PDB file of C-alpha atoms in Angstrom:
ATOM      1  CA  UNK A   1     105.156 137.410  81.590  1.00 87.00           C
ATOM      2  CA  UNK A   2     105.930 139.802  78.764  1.00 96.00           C
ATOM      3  CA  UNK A   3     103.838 137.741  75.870  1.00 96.00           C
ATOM      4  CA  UNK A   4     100.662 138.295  78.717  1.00 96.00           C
ATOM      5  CA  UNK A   5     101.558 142.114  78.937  1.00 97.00           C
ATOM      6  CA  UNK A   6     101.574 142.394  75.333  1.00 98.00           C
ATOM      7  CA  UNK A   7      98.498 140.307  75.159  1.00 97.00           C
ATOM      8  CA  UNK A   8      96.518 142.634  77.788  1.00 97.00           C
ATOM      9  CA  UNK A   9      97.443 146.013  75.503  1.00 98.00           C
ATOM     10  CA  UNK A  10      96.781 144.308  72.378  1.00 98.00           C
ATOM     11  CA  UNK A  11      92.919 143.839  73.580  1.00 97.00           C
ATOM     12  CA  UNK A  12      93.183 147.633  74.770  1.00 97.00           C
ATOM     13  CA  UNK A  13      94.254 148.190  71.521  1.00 98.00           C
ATOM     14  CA  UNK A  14      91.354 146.457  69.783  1.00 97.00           C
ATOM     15  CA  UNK A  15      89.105 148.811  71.928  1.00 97.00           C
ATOM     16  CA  UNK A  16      91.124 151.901  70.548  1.00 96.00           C
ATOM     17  CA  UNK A  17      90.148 150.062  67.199  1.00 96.00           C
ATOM     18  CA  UNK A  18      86.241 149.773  67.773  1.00 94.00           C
ATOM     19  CA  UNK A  19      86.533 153.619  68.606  1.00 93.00           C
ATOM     20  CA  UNK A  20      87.365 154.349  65.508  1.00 94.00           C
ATOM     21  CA  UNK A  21      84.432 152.332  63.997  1.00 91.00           C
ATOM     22  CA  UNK A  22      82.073 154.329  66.638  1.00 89.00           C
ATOM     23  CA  UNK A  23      83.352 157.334  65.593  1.00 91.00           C
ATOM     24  CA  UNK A  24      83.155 156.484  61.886  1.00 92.00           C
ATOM     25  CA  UNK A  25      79.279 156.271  62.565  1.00 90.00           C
ATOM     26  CA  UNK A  26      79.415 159.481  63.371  1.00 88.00           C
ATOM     27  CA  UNK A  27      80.667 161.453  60.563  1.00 88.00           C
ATOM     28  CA  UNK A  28      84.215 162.041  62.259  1.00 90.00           C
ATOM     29  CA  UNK A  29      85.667 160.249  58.948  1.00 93.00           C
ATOM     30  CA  UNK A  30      89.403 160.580  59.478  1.00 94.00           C
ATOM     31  CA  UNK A  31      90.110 160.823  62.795  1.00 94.00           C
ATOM     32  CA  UNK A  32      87.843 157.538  62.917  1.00 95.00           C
ATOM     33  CA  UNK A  33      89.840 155.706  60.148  1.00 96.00           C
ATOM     34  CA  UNK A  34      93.240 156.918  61.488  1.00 96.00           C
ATOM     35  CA  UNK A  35      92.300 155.123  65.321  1.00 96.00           C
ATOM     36  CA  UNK A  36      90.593 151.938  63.600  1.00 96.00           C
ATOM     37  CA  UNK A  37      93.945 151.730  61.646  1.00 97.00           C
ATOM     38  CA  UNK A  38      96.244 152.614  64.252  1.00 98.00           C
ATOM     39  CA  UNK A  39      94.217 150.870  67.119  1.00 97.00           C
ATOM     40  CA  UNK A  40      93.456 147.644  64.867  1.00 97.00           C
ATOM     41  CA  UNK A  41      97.287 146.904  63.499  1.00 98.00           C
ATOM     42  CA  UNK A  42      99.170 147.680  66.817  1.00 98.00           C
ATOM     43  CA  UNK A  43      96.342 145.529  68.649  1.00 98.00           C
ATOM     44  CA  UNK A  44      96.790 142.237  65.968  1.00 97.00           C
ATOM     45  CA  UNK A  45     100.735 142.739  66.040  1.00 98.00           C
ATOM     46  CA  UNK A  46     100.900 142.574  69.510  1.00 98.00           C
ATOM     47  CA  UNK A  47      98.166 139.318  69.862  1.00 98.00           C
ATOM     48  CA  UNK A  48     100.845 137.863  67.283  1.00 97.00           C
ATOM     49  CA  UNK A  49     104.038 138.444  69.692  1.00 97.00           C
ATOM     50  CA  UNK A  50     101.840 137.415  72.382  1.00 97.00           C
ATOM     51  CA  UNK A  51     101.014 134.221  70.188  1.00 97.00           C
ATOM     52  CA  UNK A  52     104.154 133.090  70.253  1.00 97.00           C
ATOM     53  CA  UNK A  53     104.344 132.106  73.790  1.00 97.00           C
ATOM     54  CA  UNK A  54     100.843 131.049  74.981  1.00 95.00           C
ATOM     55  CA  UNK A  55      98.455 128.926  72.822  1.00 93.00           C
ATOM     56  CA  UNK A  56      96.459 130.945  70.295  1.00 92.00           C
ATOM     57  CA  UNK A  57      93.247 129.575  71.725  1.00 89.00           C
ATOM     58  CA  UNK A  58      93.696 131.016  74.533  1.00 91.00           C
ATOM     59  CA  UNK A  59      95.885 134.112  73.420  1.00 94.00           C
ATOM     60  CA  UNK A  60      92.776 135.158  70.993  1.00 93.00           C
ATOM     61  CA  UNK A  61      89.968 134.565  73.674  1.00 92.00           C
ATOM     62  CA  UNK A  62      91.717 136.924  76.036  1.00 93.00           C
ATOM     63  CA  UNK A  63      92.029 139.069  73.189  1.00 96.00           C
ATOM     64  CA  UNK A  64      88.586 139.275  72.413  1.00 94.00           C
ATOM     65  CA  UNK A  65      87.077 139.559  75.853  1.00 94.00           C
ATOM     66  CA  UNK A  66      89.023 142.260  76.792  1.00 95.00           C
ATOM     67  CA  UNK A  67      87.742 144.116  73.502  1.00 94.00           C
ATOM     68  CA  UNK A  68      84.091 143.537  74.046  1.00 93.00           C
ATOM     69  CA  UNK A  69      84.316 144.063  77.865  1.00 94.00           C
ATOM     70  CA  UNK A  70      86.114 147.491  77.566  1.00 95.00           C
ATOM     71  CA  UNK A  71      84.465 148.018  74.032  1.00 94.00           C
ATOM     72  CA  UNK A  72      81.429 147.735  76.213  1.00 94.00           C
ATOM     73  CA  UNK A  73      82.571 149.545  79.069  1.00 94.00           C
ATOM     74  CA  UNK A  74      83.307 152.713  76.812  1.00 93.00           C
ATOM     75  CA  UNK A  75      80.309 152.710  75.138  1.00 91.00           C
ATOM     76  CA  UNK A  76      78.893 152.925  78.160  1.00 93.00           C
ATOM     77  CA  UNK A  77      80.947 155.918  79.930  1.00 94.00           C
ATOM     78  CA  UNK A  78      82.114 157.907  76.772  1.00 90.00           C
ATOM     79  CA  UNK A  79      78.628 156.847  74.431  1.00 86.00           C
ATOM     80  CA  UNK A  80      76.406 156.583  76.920  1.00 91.00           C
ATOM     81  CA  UNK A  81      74.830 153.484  76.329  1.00 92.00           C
ATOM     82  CA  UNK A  82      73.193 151.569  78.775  1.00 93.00           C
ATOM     83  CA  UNK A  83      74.801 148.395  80.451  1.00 93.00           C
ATOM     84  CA  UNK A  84      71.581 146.945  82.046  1.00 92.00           C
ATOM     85  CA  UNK A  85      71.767 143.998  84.262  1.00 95.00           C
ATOM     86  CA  UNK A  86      71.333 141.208  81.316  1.00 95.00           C
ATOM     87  CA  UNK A  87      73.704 143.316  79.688  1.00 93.00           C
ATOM     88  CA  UNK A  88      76.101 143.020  82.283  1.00 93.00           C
ATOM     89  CA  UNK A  89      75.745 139.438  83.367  1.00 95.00           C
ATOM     90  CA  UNK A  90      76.313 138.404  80.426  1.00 95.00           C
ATOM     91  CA  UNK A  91      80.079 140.273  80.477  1.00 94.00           C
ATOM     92  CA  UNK A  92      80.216 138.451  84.105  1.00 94.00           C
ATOM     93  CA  UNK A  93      80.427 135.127  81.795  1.00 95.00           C
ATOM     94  CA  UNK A  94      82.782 136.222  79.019  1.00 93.00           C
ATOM     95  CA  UNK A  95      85.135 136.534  81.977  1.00 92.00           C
ATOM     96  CA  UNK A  96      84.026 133.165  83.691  1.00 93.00           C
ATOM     97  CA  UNK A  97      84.846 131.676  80.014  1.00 91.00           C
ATOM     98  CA  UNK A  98      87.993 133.065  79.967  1.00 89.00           C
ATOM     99  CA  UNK A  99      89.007 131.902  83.802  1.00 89.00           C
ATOM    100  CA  UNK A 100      87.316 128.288  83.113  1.00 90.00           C
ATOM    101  CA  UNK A 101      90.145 128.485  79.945  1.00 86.00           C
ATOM    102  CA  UNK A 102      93.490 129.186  81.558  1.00 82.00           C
ATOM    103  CA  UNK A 103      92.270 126.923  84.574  1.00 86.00           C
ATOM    104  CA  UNK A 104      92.162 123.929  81.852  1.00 85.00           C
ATOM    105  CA  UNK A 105      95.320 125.045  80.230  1.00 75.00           C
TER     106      UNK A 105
END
């Protein structure tokens, strides 16, 4: 149960990451770098702890869909981008992927 809680905040912590690259592209230079650091090593350290119990194929696909749904998700309600319906059926599979995986674990 721990290795999935430390999977779970190392994808929040690859969203902390991405923040940093979105506010990189806008001029914010070192608070940017400082949370793409930060956001980017405490996310991979924890996927590697979490690595150690469940199987990386699945440890690193959670991983990732948590960082582009809530990379997603925040560029939505802090950037304002738009989600759209394509958009967001297209998120509604990443998570079907990720279910249909730990089902066939």
């Amino acid at each position: 149960m721990l290795a999935w809680a430390a999977l779970v905040a190392a994808g929040v912590f690859e969203v902390v990451g991405v923040q940093g690259f979105q506010m990189l592209t806008r001029s914010r230079i070192v608070p940017g770098l400082a949370r793409l650091v930060a956001g980017f090593g405490i996310g991979l350290t924890l996927l590697h702890m979490a690595a150690q119990q469940i199987p990386l194929g699945i440890a690193y696909a959670v991983f990732s869909a948590i960082g582009t749904i809530g990379s997603t998700l925040v560029g939505v309600f802090v950037w304002h981008e738009t989600l759209g319906l394509r958009r967001g059926g297209w998120l509604c599979v990443v998570i079907g992927a990720i279910i249909g995986l730990k089902l066939c674990q």
